[in-house]
Amino acid sequence: MSTTQSDRLRGLLEPLVAARGLDLEEIELSKAGKRRMLRIIVDSDEGVELDACAELSREVSDKLDESDAMGEDEYVLEVSSPGADRPLTEHRHYVRATGRLVKFQTADGGELIARILGVDDEGMDLEVPGVKGRKATTRRIAFADIAKARVEIEFNRKDKKEEEA
């Protein structure tokens, strides 16, 4: 999608998304056969429920129909939350991932898997799991030292709410 069209769509849709207390994370326009696919990714600190995506989708559809932002050609609209394994790129992504296990690619080419304990303006405090019976250790990492980061999916981790019950 051209930068101009992306900026235009963002300018048109961001107020709708913000009015629902959500962040507009991404706008992606691609070809799907003869049709175009417009994918809008939204998120919030509390996550996004399916009903909220459906309601927002109707509002976005109406707004796009009122404007000529998508032109006359057919398109498919998809409004969803980001996948669990999406890259962490913004400060708010790290804050939302607090308590989660994350795989970091460091700026020096290294790799680190650790749980985010806390996030501030400069970086974050991590808990690095112990290996072969050793205790976990804590570590600090600055945002400047992170090349890439992605949440690791954990299938067998107990939620803190379950542990407290």
Tab-separated table of C-alpha atoms in Angstrom:
chain	number	residue	atom	x	y	z
A	1	MET	CA	0.000	0.000	0.000
A	2	SER	CA	1.346	3.406	-0.835
A	3	THR	CA	2.427	5.616	2.020
A	4	THR	CA	-0.063	8.259	0.953
A	5	GLN	CA	-2.983	5.821	1.033
A	6	SER	CA	-1.783	4.354	4.316
A	7	ASP	CA	-1.522	7.821	5.866
A	8	ARG	CA	-4.937	8.752	4.506
A	9	LEU	CA	-6.547	5.595	5.908
A	10	ARG	CA	-4.784	6.083	9.255
A	11	GLY	CA	-6.017	9.679	9.442
A	12	LEU	CA	-9.554	8.568	8.630
A	13	LEU	CA	-9.701	5.539	10.944
A	14	GLU	CA	-7.546	6.469	13.931
A	15	PRO	CA	-10.226	8.721	15.508
A	16	LEU	CA	-12.777	5.869	15.261
A	17	VAL	CA	-10.376	3.418	16.864
A	18	ALA	CA	-9.294	5.878	19.573
A	19	ALA	CA	-12.927	6.660	20.425
A	20	ARG	CA	-13.268	3.005	21.466
A	21	GLY	CA	-10.188	3.229	23.678
A	22	LEU	CA	-8.081	1.178	21.269
A	23	ASP	CA	-4.726	1.686	19.567
A	24	LEU	CA	-4.500	1.428	15.777
A	25	GLU	CA	-1.476	-0.854	15.481
A	26	GLU	CA	-1.369	-1.577	11.769
A	27	ILE	CA	-3.149	-1.019	8.460
A	28	GLU	CA	-2.345	-3.486	5.698
A	29	LEU	CA	-3.781	-3.450	2.192
A	30	SER	CA	-3.016	-6.419	-0.040
A	31	LYS	CA	-4.355	-8.252	-3.068
A	32	ALA	CA	-6.497	-11.342	-2.513
A	33	GLY	CA	-7.197	-12.681	-6.000
A	34	LYS	CA	-9.240	-10.068	-7.846
A	35	ARG	CA	-10.189	-8.321	-4.632
A	36	ARG	CA	-8.205	-6.270	-2.206
A	37	MET	CA	-7.896	-7.114	1.478
A	38	LEU	CA	-7.829	-4.304	4.041
A	39	ARG	CA	-6.602	-5.610	7.390
A	40	ILE	CA	-6.797	-3.342	10.416
A	41	ILE	CA	-5.037	-4.456	13.601
A	42	VAL	CA	-6.140	-2.881	16.902
A	43	ASP	CA	-5.105	-3.478	20.502
A	44	SER	CA	-5.435	-2.100	24.027
A	45	ASP	CA	-3.897	-2.645	27.442
A	46	GLU	CA	-6.773	-4.995	28.297
A	47	GLY	CA	-6.697	-6.794	24.941
A	48	VAL	CA	-9.490	-6.736	22.376
A	49	GLU	CA	-12.612	-8.872	22.496
A	50	LEU	CA	-14.237	-10.351	19.399
A	51	ASP	CA	-17.396	-8.274	19.909
A	52	ALA	CA	-15.335	-5.065	19.982
A	53	CYS	CA	-13.689	-6.054	16.674
A	54	ALA	CA	-17.088	-6.761	15.126
A	55	GLU	CA	-18.555	-3.423	16.260
A	56	LEU	CA	-15.484	-1.527	15.099
A	57	SER	CA	-15.595	-3.357	11.767
A	58	ARG	CA	-19.138	-2.084	11.153
A	59	GLU	CA	-18.100	1.491	12.027
A	60	VAL	CA	-14.999	1.309	9.829
A	61	SER	CA	-17.043	-0.115	6.958
A	62	ASP	CA	-19.562	2.730	7.228
A	63	LYS	CA	-16.774	5.329	7.398
A	64	LEU	CA	-15.020	3.855	4.346
A	65	ASP	CA	-18.315	3.770	2.425
A	66	GLU	CA	-18.864	7.481	3.207
A	67	SER	CA	-15.408	8.390	1.934
A	68	ASP	CA	-13.601	7.532	-1.279
A	69	ALA	CA	-10.504	6.271	0.574
A	70	MET	CA	-10.821	2.774	-0.907
A	71	GLY	CA	-11.992	3.833	-4.361
A	72	GLU	CA	-14.641	1.948	-6.327
A	73	ASP	CA	-13.027	-1.502	-6.423
A	74	GLU	CA	-14.265	-4.268	-4.135
A	75	TYR	CA	-12.339	-5.074	-0.984
A	76	VAL	CA	-12.611	-7.340	2.028
A	77	LEU	CA	-12.344	-5.685	5.432
A	78	GLU	CA	-10.829	-7.496	8.395
A	79	VAL	CA	-10.561	-5.935	11.850
A	80	SER	CA	-8.673	-8.000	14.399
A	81	SER	CA	-6.309	-7.944	17.327
A	82	PRO	CA	-2.625	-8.709	16.835
A	83	GLY	CA	-1.546	-12.318	16.947
A	84	ALA	CA	0.055	-13.625	20.109
A	85	ASP	CA	3.407	-13.911	18.331
A	86	ARG	CA	3.513	-10.433	16.802
A	87	PRO	CA	6.792	-8.524	17.104
A	88	LEU	CA	7.116	-6.139	20.039
A	89	THR	CA	8.099	-2.790	18.558
A	90	GLU	CA	6.532	-0.067	20.699
A	91	HIS	CA	6.971	0.769	24.384
A	92	ARG	CA	3.296	-0.078	24.983
A	93	HIS	CA	3.842	-3.568	23.502
A	94	TYR	CA	6.467	-4.323	26.146
A	95	VAL	CA	4.235	-2.953	28.911
A	96	ARG	CA	1.373	-5.186	27.711
A	97	ALA	CA	3.750	-8.171	27.627
A	98	THR	CA	4.723	-7.775	31.305
A	99	GLY	CA	4.642	-11.232	32.885
A	100	ARG	CA	5.078	-12.956	29.528
A	101	LEU	CA	8.057	-14.925	28.238
A	102	VAL	CA	9.785	-13.089	25.377
A	103	LYS	CA	12.495	-14.061	22.914
A	104	PHE	CA	14.911	-11.172	22.365
A	105	GLN	CA	17.412	-10.768	19.542
A	106	THR	CA	20.000	-8.386	20.943
A	107	ALA	CA	21.744	-5.651	18.984
A	108	ASP	CA	25.075	-7.493	19.379
A	109	GLY	CA	23.655	-10.591	17.646
A	110	GLY	CA	22.850	-12.582	20.780
A	111	GLU	CA	19.621	-14.224	21.795
A	112	LEU	CA	17.843	-14.184	25.152
A	113	ILE	CA	14.629	-15.751	26.378
A	114	ALA	CA	13.295	-14.128	29.544
A	115	ARG	CA	10.117	-13.069	31.319
A	116	ILE	CA	9.371	-9.346	31.483
A	117	LEU	CA	9.046	-8.246	35.123
A	118	GLY	CA	8.746	-4.493	34.638
A	119	VAL	CA	9.138	-1.795	32.006
A	120	ASP	CA	10.219	1.844	32.296
A	121	ASP	CA	11.298	4.519	29.815
A	122	GLU	CA	14.852	3.194	29.325
A	123	GLY	CA	14.311	-0.560	29.258
A	124	MET	CA	13.020	-3.456	31.295
A	125	ASP	CA	13.769	-5.832	34.123
A	126	LEU	CA	13.766	-9.484	33.116
A	127	GLU	CA	13.735	-12.867	34.800
A	128	VAL	CA	15.949	-15.322	32.938
A	129	PRO	CA	14.767	-18.900	33.614
A	130	GLY	CA	17.297	-21.198	35.257
A	131	VAL	CA	18.713	-24.064	33.224
A	132	LYS	CA	18.997	-27.652	34.498
A	133	GLY	CA	17.692	-27.018	37.999
A	134	ARG	CA	19.415	-23.685	38.540
A	135	LYS	CA	17.492	-20.738	39.950
A	136	ALA	CA	16.189	-18.002	37.699
A	137	THR	CA	18.241	-14.805	37.583
A	138	THR	CA	17.243	-11.204	36.994
A	139	ARG	CA	18.696	-9.002	34.306
A	140	ARG	CA	18.203	-5.499	32.977
A	141	ILE	CA	18.051	-4.766	29.254
A	142	ALA	CA	17.894	-1.352	27.598
A	143	PHE	CA	15.612	-0.752	24.613
A	144	ALA	CA	18.692	0.336	22.628
A	145	ASP	CA	20.135	-3.183	23.079
A	146	ILE	CA	17.092	-4.910	21.513
A	147	ALA	CA	17.096	-5.672	17.784
A	148	LYS	CA	13.897	-7.796	17.788
A	149	ALA	CA	11.505	-9.159	20.380
A	150	ARG	CA	8.561	-11.533	20.184
A	151	VAL	CA	6.336	-13.131	22.836
A	152	GLU	CA	6.900	-16.858	23.231
A	153	ILE	CA	3.721	-18.922	23.395
A	154	GLU	CA	3.504	-20.924	26.627
A	155	PHE	CA	1.055	-23.803	26.658
A	156	ASN	CA	1.779	-25.153	30.130
A	157	ARG	CA	2.239	-21.969	32.185
A	158	LYS	CA	-0.256	-21.388	34.945
A	159	ASP	CA	-1.852	-17.978	34.951
A	160	LYS	CA	-1.170	-15.891	38.079
A	161	LYS	CA	-4.907	-15.859	38.796
A	162	GLU	CA	-4.880	-19.676	38.845
A	163	GLU	CA	-1.865	-19.708	41.167
A	164	GLU	CA	-3.582	-17.350	43.636
A	165	ALA	CA	-6.766	-19.443	43.754
